[in-house]
Amino acid sequence: MSEQGETGAQVTGAQSLIKSLESAGVENIFGIPGGAILPAYDPLFDSKIRHILVRHEQGAGHAAQGYAAATGKVGVCMATSGPGATNLVTPIADAHMDSLPMVAVTGQVGAAQIGTDAFQEADIRGITMPITKHNFLVTDPAQIPQTVAEAFHIASTGRPGPVLVDVAKSALQAMTTFRWPTELNLPGYRPVTRPHSKQIREASKLILEARRPVLYVGGGVIRSRAAKELRVLAESTGMPVVTTLMARGAFPDSHVQHLGMPGMHGTVAAVAGLQKSDLIISLGARFDDRVTGNLDSFAPGAKVIHADIDPAEIGKNRFADVPIVGDAREVIADLIIALNAEAEKGNRGDYEAWVAFLAGIKKQYPLAYDTPPNGALSPQYVLERLGHIAGPEAIYCAGVGQHQMWAAHFVGYENPNTWINSGGLGTMGFSVPAAMGAKVGMPDSTVWSIDGDGCFQMTNQELATCAINDIPIKVAIINNESLGMVRQWQTLFYNERYSNTDLHSKRIPDFVKLADAYGCVGLACESPDEVDATIEKAMSINDQPVVVDFRVHRDAMVWPMVAAGTSNDEIKYARDLAPQFDEDDL
């Protein structure tokens, strides 16, 4: 951490807080002032930290997430006590599920009022205890620098996550001495990053013995910046690779060894690769239900090497034959060294038949979609073209639902940190503010928010923030006038009884007028032959935000699909169509 601010100076607690944030290297804060945090906003006025005034605290939290996901730095959001703090609960939970480094600073009522149900009091520390990596309540102004330093260290090391710093108003108003700590003493916090050499040897042995191994790559590979090492491991061994929703971009989509995304809406090849494997090498993944389907029937013949920086994840859902606690980048690097040493002795894995089998499945069951009738606009086509025109260097931030799955499949990801979405929590409204945060962190990158008409209506007020603060994001609304994924389930499992999923959003609101009202450029597109020109027009505007209303066919569905709670063996690549595997080829 950089040391800034005059150590030893007499300052208010509020000045100490801002000096501490500066010393922690903070460049951007997303937030909204209010009574309890107001003392901190006065010294913030003179700080070199850029504060971006959002329109809702949820937007501040998701923007901090987008910033963290795009840059790898700690995202920072700030809110006042009571409702300001509780509006941060959703992004804090989201950051916790998806392992994003974030510090949320909240004001709290004065120390003497805590516990009295004072105006705008909420026990935000108690509320967020299960969804933060750690949290603090500061009532002594002398503790502010130490607490801030610890918060940033905890958020950014080990398995990243959100940390809450709740500061009493009385502590902000009191006088104190600013002393930025020169060292941190956190005796109970010792994350293990280097893997144990014995476990690496055991893992190498299993990899060489296996005939049907798969590299099961999760978001931990993205968070540890291990994409280069992953590629070396994959190419040096020839093992097939699957990348989860959180790991899209960790391995290039165009790579011959890549089977795509596994799970509920995964590719047939990726699901088959895991189901038929005899060894799963899990790197920074957590065997969550969306990947495994029914756990009892998941990959029944596979041994498991499970590498994760969080020991609590190992063996949580699936027994690990070789558990490895460590940072994904360090684990992969050590595996490469161990396997290279074996290769020099002439010991290499034989996966030729397995690779050929999976290549056949990938060729036989590619990602595809039906062209809708009557010249209607296909959402998959829109995203295919968007990915092609915006290219693999752009950053794509998705909301949650059908558009998220189509974006995960039909945009080609070649680079890490170019796909940002709400994976574990599945938060509608994530996309627009997350794109805003990503654009603040990566101002020279093109940033597309890919959103559904339902998600967009939850947080679109942040377009005002973008327009006023010169944050020119681009928004593609995949408008099927529905809560699309819920509607898909109603089609498949509830006899097409569409209870409360029709949003009427091709009629109300008019998204083009809404964009205009928010100081953005609004465009609309409802015909396939207009798609390229509309995207190119959006790409040509870089001095203000752009919103494109893609008015797509409402009955388009996400395929492949494994119904919730069923076995991955029951995957359908289209409605009522199941793939057939000839296992004699193995």
Coordinates of C-alpha atoms in Angstrom, one line a residue, residues 8 19 28-29 65 67 80 151 157 163 165 210 239 251 275 283 325 351 370 377 435 457 486 507 540 553-554 584:
G8 CA 0.9 12.2 13.0
K19 CA -6.5 10.1 4.0
N28 CA -12.6 6.0 -7.6
I29 CA -15.5 5.7 -5.2
Q65 CA -18.0 -4.8 -8.6
Y67 CA -14.6 -1.9 -11.5
T80 CA -25.0 6.4 4.7
A151 CA -10.1 -4.0 5.1
T157 CA -5.8 -11.4 -0.7
V163 CA -15.4 -6.2 3.4
V165 CA -16.3 -0.7 7.2
A210 CA -6.1 -40.9 -16.6
M239 CA -6.4 -32.1 -22.1
F251 CA -9.3 -20.0 -22.2
Q275 CA -20.1 -36.7 -17.3
L283 CA -9.2 -25.2 -10.8
V325 CA -5.2 -25.6 -1.2
Y351 CA -5.8 -39.0 -24.2
D370 CA -33.8 -21.7 -34.8
L377 CA -35.3 -10.8 -34.8
A435 CA -20.7 -1.7 -17.0
Q457 CA -35.8 -1.5 -15.7
V486 CA -39.1 -17.4 -16.0
R507 CA -45.0 -0.7 -25.5
S540 CA -19.2 5.0 -33.7
H553 CA -38.7 -12.7 -30.9
R554 CA -40.3 -13.4 -27.5
D584 CA -17.9 -47.5 -28.1

